[in-house]
mmCIF file of N, CA, C and O in Angstrom:
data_model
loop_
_atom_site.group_PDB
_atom_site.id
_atom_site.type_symbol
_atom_site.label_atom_id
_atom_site.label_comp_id
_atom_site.label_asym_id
_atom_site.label_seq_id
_atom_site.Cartn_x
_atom_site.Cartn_y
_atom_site.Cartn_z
ATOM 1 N N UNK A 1 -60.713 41.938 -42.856
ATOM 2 C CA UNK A 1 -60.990 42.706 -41.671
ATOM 3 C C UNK A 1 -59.690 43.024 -40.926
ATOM 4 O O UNK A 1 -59.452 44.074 -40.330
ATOM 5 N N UNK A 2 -58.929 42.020 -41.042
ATOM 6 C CA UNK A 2 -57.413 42.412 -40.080
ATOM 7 C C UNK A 2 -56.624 43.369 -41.095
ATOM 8 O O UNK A 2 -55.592 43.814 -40.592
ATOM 9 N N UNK A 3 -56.838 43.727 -42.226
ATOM 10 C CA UNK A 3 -55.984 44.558 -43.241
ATOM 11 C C UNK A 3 -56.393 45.874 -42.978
ATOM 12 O O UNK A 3 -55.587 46.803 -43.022
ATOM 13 N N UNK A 4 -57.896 46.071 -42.637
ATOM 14 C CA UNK A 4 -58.478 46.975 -42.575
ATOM 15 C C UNK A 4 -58.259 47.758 -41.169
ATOM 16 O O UNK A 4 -58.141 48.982 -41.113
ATOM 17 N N UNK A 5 -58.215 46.832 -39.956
ATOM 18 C CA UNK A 5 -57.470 47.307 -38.562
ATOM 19 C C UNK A 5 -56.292 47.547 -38.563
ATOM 20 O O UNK A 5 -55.870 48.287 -37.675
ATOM 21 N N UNK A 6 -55.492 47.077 -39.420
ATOM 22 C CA UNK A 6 -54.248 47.439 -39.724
ATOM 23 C C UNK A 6 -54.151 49.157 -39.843
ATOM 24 O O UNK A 6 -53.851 50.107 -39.120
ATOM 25 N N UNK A 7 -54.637 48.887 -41.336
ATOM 26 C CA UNK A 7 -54.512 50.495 -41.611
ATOM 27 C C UNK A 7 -55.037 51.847 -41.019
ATOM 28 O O UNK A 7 -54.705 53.024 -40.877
ATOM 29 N N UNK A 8 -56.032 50.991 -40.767
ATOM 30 C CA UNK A 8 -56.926 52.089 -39.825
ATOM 31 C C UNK A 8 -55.885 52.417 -38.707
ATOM 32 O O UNK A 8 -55.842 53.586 -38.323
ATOM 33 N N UNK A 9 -55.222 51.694 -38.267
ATOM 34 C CA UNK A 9 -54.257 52.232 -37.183
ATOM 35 C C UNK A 9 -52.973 52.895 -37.302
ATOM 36 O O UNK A 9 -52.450 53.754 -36.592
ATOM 37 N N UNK A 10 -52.504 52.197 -38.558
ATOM 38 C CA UNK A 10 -51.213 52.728 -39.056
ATOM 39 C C UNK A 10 -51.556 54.158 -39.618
ATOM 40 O O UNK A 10 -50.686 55.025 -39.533
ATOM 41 N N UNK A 11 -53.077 54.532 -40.331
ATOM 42 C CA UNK A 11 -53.576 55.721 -40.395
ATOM 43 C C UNK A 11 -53.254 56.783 -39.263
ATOM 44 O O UNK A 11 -52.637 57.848 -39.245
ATOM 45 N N UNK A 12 -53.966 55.998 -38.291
ATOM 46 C CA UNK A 12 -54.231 56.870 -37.391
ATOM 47 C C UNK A 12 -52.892 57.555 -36.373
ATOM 48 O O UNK A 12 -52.872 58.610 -35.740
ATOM 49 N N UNK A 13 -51.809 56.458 -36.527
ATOM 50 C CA UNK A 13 -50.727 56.306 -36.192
ATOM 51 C C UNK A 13 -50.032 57.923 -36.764
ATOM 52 O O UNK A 13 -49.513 58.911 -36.244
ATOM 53 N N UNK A 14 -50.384 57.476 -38.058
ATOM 54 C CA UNK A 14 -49.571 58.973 -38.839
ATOM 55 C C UNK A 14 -50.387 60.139 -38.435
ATOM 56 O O UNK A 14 -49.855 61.156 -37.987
ATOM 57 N N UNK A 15 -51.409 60.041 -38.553
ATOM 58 C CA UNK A 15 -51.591 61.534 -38.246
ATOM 59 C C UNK A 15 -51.952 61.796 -37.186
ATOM 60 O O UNK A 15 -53.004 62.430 -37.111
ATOM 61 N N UNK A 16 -51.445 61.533 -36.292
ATOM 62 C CA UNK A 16 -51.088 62.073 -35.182
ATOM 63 C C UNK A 16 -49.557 62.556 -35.034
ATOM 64 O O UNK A 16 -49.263 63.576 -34.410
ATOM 65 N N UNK A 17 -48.550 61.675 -35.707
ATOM 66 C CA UNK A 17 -47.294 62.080 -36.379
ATOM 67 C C UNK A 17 -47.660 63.882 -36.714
ATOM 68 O O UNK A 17 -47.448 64.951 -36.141
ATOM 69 N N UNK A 18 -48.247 63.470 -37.841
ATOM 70 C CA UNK A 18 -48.597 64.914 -38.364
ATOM 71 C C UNK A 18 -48.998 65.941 -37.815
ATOM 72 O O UNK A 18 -48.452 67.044 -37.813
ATOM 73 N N UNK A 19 -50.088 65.587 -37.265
ATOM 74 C CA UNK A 19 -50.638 66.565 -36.210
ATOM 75 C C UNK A 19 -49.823 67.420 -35.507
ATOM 76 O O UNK A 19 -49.943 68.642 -35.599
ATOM 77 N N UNK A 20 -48.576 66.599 -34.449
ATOM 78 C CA UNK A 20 -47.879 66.825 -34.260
ATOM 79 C C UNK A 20 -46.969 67.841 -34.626
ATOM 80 O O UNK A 20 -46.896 68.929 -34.054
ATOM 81 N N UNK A 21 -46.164 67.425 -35.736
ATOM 82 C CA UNK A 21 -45.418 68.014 -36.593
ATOM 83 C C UNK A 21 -45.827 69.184 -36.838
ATOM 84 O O UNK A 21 -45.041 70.130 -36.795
ATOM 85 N N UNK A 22 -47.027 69.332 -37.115
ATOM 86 C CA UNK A 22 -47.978 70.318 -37.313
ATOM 87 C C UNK A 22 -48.275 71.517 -36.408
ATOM 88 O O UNK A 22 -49.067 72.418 -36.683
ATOM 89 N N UNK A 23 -47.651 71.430 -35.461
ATOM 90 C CA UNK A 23 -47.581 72.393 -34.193
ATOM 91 C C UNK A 23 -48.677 72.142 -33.121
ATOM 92 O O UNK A 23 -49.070 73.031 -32.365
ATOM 93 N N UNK A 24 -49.145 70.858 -33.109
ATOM 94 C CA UNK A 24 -50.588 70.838 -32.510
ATOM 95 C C UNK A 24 -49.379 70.401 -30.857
ATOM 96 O O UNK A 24 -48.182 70.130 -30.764
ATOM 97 N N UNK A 25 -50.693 70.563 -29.669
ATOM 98 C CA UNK A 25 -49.973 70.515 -29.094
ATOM 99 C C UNK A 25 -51.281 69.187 -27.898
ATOM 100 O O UNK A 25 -52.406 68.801 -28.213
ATOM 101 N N UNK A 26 -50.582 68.899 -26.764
ATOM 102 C CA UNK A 26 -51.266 67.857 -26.054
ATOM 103 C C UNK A 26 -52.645 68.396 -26.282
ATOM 104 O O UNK A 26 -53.458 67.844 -27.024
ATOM 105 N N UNK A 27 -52.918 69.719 -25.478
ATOM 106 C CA UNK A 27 -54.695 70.243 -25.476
ATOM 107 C C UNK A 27 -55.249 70.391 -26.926
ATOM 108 O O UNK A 27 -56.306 70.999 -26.764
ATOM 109 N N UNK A 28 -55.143 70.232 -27.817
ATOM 110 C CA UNK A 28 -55.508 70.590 -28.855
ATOM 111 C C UNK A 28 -55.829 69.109 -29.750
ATOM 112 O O UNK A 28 -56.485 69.032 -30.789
ATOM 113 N N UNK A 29 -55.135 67.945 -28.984
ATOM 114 C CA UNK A 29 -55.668 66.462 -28.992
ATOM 115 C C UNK A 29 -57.022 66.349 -28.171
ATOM 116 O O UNK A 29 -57.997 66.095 -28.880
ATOM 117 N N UNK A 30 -57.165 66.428 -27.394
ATOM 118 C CA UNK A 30 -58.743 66.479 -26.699
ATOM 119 C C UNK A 30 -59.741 67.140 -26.929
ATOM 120 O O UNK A 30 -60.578 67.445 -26.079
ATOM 121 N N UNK A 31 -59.778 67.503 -28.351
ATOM 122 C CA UNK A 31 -61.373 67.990 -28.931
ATOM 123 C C UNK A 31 -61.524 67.392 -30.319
ATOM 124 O O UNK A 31 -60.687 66.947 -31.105
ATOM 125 N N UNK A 32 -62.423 67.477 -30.362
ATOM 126 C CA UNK A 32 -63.100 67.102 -32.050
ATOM 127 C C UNK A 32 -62.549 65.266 -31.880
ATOM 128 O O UNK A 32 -62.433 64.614 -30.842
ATOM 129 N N UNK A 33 -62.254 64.761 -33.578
ATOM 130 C CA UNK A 33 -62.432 63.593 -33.553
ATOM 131 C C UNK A 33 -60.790 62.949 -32.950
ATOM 132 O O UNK A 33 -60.370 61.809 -33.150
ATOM 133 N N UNK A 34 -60.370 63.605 -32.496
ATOM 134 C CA UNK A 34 -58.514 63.567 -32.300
ATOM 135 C C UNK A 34 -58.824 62.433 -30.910
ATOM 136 O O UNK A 34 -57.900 61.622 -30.837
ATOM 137 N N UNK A 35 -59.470 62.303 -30.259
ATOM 138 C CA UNK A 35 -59.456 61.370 -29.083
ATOM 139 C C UNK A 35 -59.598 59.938 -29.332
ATOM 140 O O UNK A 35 -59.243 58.965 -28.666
ATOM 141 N N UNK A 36 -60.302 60.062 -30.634
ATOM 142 C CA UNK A 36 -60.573 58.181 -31.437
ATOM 143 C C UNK A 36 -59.453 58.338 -31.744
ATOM 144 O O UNK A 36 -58.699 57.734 -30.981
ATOM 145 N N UNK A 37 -58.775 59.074 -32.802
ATOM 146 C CA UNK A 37 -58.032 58.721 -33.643
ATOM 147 C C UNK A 37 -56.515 58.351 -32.890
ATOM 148 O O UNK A 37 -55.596 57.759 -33.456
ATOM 149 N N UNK A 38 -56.495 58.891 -31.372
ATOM 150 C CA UNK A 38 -55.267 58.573 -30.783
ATOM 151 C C UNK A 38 -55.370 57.549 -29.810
ATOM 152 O O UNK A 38 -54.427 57.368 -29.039
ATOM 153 N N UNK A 39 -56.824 56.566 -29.719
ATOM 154 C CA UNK A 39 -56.746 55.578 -29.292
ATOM 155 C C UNK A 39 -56.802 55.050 -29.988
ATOM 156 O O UNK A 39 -56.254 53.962 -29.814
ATOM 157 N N UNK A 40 -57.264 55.204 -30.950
ATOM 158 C CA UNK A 40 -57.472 53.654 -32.732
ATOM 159 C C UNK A 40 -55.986 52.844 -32.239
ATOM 160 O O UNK A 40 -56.048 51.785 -31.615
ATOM 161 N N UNK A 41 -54.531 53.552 -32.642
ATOM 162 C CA UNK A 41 -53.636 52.187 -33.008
ATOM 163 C C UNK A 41 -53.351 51.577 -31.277
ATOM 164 O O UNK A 41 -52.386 50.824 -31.146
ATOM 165 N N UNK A 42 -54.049 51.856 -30.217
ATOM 166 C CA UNK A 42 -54.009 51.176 -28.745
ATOM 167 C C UNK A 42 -54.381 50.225 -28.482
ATOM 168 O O UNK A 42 -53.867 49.409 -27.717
ATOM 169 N N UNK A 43 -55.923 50.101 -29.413
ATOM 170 C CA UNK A 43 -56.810 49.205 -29.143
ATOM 171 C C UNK A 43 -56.571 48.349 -31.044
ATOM 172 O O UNK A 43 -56.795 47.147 -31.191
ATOM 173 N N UNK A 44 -56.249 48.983 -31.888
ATOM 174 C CA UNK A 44 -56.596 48.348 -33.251
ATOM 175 C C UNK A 44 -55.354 47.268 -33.467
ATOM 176 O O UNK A 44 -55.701 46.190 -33.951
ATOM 177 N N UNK A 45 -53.987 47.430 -33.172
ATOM 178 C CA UNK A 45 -53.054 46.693 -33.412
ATOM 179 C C UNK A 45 -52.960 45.966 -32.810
ATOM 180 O O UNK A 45 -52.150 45.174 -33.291
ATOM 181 N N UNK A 46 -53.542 45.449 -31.339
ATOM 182 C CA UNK A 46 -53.265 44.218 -30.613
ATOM 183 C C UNK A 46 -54.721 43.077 -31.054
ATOM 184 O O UNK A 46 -54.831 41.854 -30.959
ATOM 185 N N UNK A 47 -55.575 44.031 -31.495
ATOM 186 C CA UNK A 47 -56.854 43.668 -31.634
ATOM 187 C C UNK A 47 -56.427 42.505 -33.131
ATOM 188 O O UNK A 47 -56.598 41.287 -33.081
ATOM 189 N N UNK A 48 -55.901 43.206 -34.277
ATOM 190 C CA UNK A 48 -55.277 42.605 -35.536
ATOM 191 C C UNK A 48 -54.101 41.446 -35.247
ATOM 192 O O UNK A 48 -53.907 40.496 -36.006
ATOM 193 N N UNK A 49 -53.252 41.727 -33.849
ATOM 194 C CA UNK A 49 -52.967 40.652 -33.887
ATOM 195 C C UNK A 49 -53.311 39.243 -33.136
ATOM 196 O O UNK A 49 -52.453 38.399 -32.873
ATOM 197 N N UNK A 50 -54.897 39.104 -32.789
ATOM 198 C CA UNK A 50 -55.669 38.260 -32.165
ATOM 199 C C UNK A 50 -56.200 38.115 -33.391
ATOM 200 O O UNK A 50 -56.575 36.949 -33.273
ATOM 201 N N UNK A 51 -56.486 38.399 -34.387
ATOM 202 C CA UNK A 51 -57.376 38.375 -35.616
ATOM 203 C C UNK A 51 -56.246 37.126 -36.585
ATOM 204 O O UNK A 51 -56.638 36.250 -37.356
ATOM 205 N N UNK A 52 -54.788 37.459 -36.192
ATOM 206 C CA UNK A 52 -53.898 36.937 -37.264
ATOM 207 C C UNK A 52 -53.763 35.630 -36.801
ATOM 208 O O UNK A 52 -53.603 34.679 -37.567
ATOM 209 N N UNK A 53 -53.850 35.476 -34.923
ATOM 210 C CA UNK A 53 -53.513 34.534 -34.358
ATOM 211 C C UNK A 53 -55.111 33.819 -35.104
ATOM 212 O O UNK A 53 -54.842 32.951 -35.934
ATOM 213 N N UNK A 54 -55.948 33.952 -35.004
ATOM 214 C CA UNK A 54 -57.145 32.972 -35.148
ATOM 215 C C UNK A 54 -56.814 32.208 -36.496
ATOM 216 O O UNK A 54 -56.832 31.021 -36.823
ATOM 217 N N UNK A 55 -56.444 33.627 -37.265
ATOM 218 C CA UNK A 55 -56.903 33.167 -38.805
ATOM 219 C C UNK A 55 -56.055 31.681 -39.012
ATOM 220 O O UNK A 55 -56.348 30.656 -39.627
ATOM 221 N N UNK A 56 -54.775 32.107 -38.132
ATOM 222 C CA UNK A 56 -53.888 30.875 -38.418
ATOM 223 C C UNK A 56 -54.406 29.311 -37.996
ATOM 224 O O UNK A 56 -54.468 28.189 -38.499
ATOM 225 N N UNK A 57 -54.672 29.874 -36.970
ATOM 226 C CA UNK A 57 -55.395 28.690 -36.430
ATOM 227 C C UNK A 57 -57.054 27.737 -36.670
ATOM 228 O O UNK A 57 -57.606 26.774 -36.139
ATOM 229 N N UNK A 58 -57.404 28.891 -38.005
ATOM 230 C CA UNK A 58 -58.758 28.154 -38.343
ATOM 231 C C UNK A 58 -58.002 27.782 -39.616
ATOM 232 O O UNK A 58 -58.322 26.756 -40.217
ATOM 233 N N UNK A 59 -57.028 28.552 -40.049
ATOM 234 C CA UNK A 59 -56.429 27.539 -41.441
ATOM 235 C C UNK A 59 -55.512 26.474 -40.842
ATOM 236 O O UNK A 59 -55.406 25.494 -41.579
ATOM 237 N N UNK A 60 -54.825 26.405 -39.707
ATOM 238 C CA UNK A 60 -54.257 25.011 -39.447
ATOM 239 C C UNK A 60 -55.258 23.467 -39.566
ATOM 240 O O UNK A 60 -55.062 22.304 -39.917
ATOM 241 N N UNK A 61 -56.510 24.370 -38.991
ATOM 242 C CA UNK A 61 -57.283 22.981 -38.268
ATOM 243 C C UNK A 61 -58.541 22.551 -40.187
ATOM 244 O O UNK A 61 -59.160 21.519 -40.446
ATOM 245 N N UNK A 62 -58.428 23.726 -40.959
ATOM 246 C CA UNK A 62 -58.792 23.332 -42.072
ATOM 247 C C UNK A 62 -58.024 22.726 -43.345
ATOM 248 O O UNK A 62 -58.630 22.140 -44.241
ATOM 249 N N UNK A 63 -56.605 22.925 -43.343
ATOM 250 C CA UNK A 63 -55.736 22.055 -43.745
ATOM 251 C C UNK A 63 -55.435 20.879 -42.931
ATOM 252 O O UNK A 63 -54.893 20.156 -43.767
ATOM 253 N N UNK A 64 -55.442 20.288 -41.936
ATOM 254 C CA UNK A 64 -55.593 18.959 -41.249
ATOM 255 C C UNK A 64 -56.390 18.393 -41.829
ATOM 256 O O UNK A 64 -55.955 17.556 -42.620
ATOM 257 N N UNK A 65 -58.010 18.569 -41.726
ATOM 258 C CA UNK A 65 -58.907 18.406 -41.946
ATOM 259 C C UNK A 65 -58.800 17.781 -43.263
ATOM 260 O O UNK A 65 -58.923 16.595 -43.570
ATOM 261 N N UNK A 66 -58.507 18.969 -44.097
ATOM 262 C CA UNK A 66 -58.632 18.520 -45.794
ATOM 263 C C UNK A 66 -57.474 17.042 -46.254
ATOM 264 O O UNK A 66 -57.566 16.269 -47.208
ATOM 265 N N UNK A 67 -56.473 17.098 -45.169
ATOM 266 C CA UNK A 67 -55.282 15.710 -45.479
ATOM 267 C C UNK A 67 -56.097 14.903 -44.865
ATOM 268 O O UNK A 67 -55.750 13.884 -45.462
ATOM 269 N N UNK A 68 -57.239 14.397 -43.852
ATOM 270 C CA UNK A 68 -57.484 13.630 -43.241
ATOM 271 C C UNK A 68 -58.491 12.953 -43.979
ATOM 272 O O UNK A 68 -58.853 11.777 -43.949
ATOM 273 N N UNK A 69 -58.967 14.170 -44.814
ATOM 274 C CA UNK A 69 -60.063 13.854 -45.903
ATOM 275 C C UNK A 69 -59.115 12.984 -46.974
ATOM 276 O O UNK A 69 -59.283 11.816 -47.326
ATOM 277 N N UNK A 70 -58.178 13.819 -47.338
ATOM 278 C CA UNK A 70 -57.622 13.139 -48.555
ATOM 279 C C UNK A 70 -57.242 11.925 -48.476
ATOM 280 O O UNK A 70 -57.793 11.124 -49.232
ATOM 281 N N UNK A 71 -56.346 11.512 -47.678
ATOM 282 C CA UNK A 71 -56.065 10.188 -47.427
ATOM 283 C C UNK A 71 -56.632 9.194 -46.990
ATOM 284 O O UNK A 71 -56.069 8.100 -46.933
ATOM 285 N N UNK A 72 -57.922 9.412 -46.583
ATOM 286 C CA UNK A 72 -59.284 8.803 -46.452
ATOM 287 C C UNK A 72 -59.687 7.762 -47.659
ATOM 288 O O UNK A 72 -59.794 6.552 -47.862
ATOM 289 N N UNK A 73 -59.856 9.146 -48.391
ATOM 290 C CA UNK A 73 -60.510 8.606 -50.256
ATOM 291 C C UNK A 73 -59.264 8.082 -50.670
ATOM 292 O O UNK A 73 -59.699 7.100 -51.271
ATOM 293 N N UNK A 74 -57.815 7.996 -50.816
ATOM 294 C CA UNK A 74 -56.695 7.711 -51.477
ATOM 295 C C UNK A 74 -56.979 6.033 -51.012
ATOM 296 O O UNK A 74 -57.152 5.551 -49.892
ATOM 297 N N UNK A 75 -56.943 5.319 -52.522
ATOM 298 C CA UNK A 75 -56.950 4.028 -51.761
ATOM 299 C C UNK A 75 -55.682 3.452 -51.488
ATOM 300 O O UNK A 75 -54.642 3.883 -51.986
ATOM 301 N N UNK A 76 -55.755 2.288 -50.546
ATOM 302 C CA UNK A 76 -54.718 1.683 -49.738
ATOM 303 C C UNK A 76 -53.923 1.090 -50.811
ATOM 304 O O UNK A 76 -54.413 0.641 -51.847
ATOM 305 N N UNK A 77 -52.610 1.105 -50.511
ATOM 306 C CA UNK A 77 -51.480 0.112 -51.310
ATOM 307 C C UNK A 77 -51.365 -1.366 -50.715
ATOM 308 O O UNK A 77 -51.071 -1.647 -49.553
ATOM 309 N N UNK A 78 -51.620 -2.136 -51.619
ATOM 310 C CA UNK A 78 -51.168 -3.527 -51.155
ATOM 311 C C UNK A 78 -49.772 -3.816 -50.976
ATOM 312 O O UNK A 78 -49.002 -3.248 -51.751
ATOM 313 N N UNK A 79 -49.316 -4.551 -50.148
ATOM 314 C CA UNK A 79 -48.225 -4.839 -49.781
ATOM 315 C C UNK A 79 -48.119 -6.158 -50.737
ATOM 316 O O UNK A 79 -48.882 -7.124 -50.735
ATOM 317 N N UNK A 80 -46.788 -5.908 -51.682
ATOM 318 C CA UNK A 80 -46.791 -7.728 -52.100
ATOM 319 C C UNK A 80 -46.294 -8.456 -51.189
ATOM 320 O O UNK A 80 -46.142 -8.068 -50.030
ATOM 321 N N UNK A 81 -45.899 -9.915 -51.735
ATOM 322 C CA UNK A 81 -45.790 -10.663 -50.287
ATOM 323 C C UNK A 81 -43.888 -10.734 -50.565
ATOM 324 O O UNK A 81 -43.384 -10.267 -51.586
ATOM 325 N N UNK A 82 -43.655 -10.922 -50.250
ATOM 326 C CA UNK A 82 -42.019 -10.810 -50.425
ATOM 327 C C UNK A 82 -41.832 -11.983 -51.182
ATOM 328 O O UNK A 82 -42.837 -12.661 -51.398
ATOM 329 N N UNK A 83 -40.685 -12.380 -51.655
ATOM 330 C CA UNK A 83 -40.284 -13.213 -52.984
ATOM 331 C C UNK A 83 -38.980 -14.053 -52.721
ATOM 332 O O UNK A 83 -38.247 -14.615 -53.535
ATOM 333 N N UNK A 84 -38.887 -13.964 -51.101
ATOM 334 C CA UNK A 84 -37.725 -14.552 -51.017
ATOM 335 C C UNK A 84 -36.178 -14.522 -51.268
ATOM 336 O O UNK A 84 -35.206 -15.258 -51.103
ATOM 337 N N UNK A 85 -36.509 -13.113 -51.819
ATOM 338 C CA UNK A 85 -34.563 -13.214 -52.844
ATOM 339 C C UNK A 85 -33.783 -12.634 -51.370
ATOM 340 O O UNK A 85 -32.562 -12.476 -51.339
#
């Protein structure tokens, strides 16, 4: 889903580039579908990077998790008793 807000914005990003380039001019952005497409990367790229912040943070707390598991089941080492030397 965050790959997909990505592009969708970096899409939308360009063609408005284009558009541009294209001789279009400010009024000619305010009809048809040109009003999404020049808010998409406003709202889509800060949005992707709340998406990146989570993801990290549900894989931090599921790798914890999985060492807390592991070393759980790992059985304990005995300590020998020392030998005096």
């Amino acid at each position: 889903m965050m790959v997909a807000v990505i592009v969708i914005s970096i899409a939308a990003f360009l063609a408005i580039i284009i558009g541009t380039a294209t001789g279009m001019v400010g009024a000619d952005f305010a009809t048809g579908v040109w009003p999404a497409v020049f808010v998409a990367p406003f709202f889509g790229l800060p949005f992707a990077i709340v998406l990146l912040v989570a993801l990290v943070i549900v894989s931090a707390k599921r790798r914890s998790r999985e060492a807390a598991e592991a070393q759980a089941r790992a059985p304990q080492k005995r300590q020998r008793p020392s030998q005096g030397r």
